[in-house]
Short mmCIF file of C-alpha atoms in Angstrom, two decimals:
data_model
loop_
_atom_site.label_atom_id
_atom_site.label_comp_id
_atom_site.label_asym_id
_atom_site.label_seq_id
_atom_site.Cartn_x
_atom_site.Cartn_y
_atom_site.Cartn_z
CA UNK R 1 17.09 23.33 1.63
CA UNK R 2 13.26 24.70 2.63
CA UNK R 3 10.95 22.34 3.89
CA UNK R 4 7.03 22.71 5.37
CA UNK R 5 5.50 19.52 7.02
CA UNK R 6 1.75 19.02 7.59
CA UNK R 7 1.34 15.97 9.40
CA UNK R 8 -2.68 15.20 8.04
CA UNK R 9 -4.63 11.32 9.33
CA UNK R 10 -3.30 9.56 7.10
CA UNK R 11 -0.20 10.81 5.43
CA UNK R 12 3.21 13.44 5.84
CA UNK R 13 2.52 16.33 3.34
CA UNK R 14 6.25 17.93 2.41
CA UNK R 15 6.07 21.02 0.60
CA UNK R 16 9.77 21.70 -1.01
CA UNK R 17 10.64 25.21 -0.22
CA UNK R 18 12.92 25.76 -3.16
CA UNK R 19 12.86 25.96 -6.26
CA UNK R 20 15.27 23.63 -7.82
CA UNK R 21 16.42 19.83 -7.06
CA UNK R 22 19.27 19.47 -7.60
CA UNK R 23 23.26 18.17 -6.97
CA UNK R 24 23.98 21.35 -4.86
CA UNK R 25 20.66 20.39 -1.95
CA UNK R 26 20.63 17.00 -2.95
CA UNK R 27 22.34 15.44 -0.10
CA UNK R 28 21.04 18.31 2.55
CA UNK R 29 17.24 16.65 0.51
CA UNK R 30 17.58 12.99 1.46
CA UNK R 31 18.95 13.65 4.97
CA UNK R 32 16.14 15.96 5.61
CA UNK R 33 13.96 13.39 5.06
CA UNK R 34 15.33 10.64 6.70
CA UNK R 35 14.62 12.10 10.00
CA UNK R 36 10.70 13.17 8.69
CA UNK R 37 10.68 9.76 8.26
CA UNK R 38 11.81 8.19 11.25
CA UNK R 39 8.51 6.05 12.79
CA UNK R 40 6.19 7.52 10.08
CA UNK R 41 4.04 4.28 8.83
CA UNK R 42 1.75 6.23 5.96
CA UNK R 43 1.13 7.80 3.38
CA UNK R 44 4.16 10.38 2.77
CA UNK R 45 2.86 13.41 -0.03
CA UNK R 46 5.76 15.70 -1.32
CA UNK R 47 3.94 19.27 -2.69
CA UNK R 48 6.29 20.14 -5.14
CA UNK R 49 4.63 23.54 -6.39
CA UNK R 50 7.11 25.77 -5.92
CA UNK R 51 9.68 23.59 -7.67
CA UNK R 52 10.67 24.80 -11.11
CA UNK R 53 13.91 22.09 -11.83
CA UNK R 54 14.68 19.08 -11.57
CA UNK R 55 18.34 17.12 -12.41
CA UNK R 56 19.42 14.05 -12.41
CA UNK R 57 20.98 13.98 -8.65
CA UNK R 58 16.85 15.72 -7.62
CA UNK R 59 15.77 12.52 -9.55
CA UNK R 60 17.73 9.98 -8.27
CA UNK R 61 17.51 11.69 -5.14
CA UNK R 62 13.10 11.54 -4.62
CA UNK R 63 14.51 7.58 -5.74
CA UNK R 64 15.54 7.10 -2.72
CA UNK R 65 13.20 9.30 -0.63
CA UNK R 66 11.54 6.44 -1.79
CA UNK R 67 13.71 3.33 -0.99
CA UNK R 68 12.89 4.41 2.55
CA UNK R 69 8.78 3.79 2.81
CA UNK R 70 7.49 0.69 3.61
CA UNK R 71 7.83 -2.09 1.14
CA UNK R 72 5.81 -1.39 -1.79
CA UNK R 73 4.53 1.60 -0.35
CA UNK R 74 5.22 4.74 -3.46
CA UNK R 75 5.72 8.23 -2.73
CA UNK R 76 4.05 10.47 -3.97
CA UNK R 77 4.09 13.61 -5.82
CA UNK R 78 1.73 16.71 -5.94
CA UNK R 79 1.72 20.34 -8.19
CA UNK R 80 4.54 19.32 -11.19
CA UNK R 81 5.38 22.15 -13.14
CA UNK R 82 5.45 21.51 -16.84
CA UNK R 83 9.20 21.16 -16.46
CA UNK R 84 9.59 18.98 -13.59
CA UNK R 85 7.09 16.74 -15.08
CA UNK R 86 9.01 16.63 -18.98
CA UNK R 87 11.89 15.06 -16.72
CA UNK R 88 9.89 12.17 -14.89
CA UNK R 89 7.44 11.19 -18.00
CA UNK R 90 11.70 11.83 -20.46
CA UNK R 91 12.88 9.03 -17.23
CA UNK R 92 9.35 7.00 -17.34
CA UNK R 93 9.77 7.22 -14.00
CA UNK R 94 6.28 9.21 -13.89
CA UNK R 95 4.90 5.18 -13.65
CA UNK R 96 6.64 5.21 -10.42
CA UNK R 97 5.10 7.67 -8.45
CA UNK R 98 1.87 8.73 -7.52
CA UNK R 99 1.40 11.74 -9.02
CA UNK R 100 -1.65 14.51 -7.78
CA UNK R 101 -2.78 17.75 -9.88
CA UNK R 102 -2.06 19.38 -6.51
CA UNK R 103 -1.78 17.90 -3.23
CA UNK R 104 -4.98 19.03 -2.56
CA UNK R 105 -5.59 16.59 -5.32
CA UNK R 106 -3.83 13.93 -3.40
CA UNK R 107 -6.34 14.27 -0.39
CA UNK R 108 -9.49 14.34 -2.86
CA UNK R 109 -11.14 11.61 -4.15
CA UNK R 110 -9.06 12.80 -8.03
CA UNK R 111 -5.51 10.71 -8.66
CA UNK R 112 -4.22 11.13 -11.62
CA UNK R 113 -1.21 10.37 -13.91
CA UNK R 114 -0.67 14.43 -14.07
#
């Protein structure tokens, strides 16, 4: 599991460097975020631009990360490839996360349901 982090004035931006978030790395994914989020109170944007495959375990890992956030705060996802976006739509999780067309849009004025 490879993650790159960038601290912005109002947020933590985490880029997933893996092409897949699946059962093989879901536990590592959650553990890595658990460590990253210690003491963090602002927005969390996950850049999924490089992720081409997301299975149910990966989706569960994203939900688990969102549950680590302060009450009422939504996890923000950016740069969804078509296959990942399709999984979110089919499971209706596209209404649970805040979606951005890309990481740049997450920190600009654009906010869309990609």
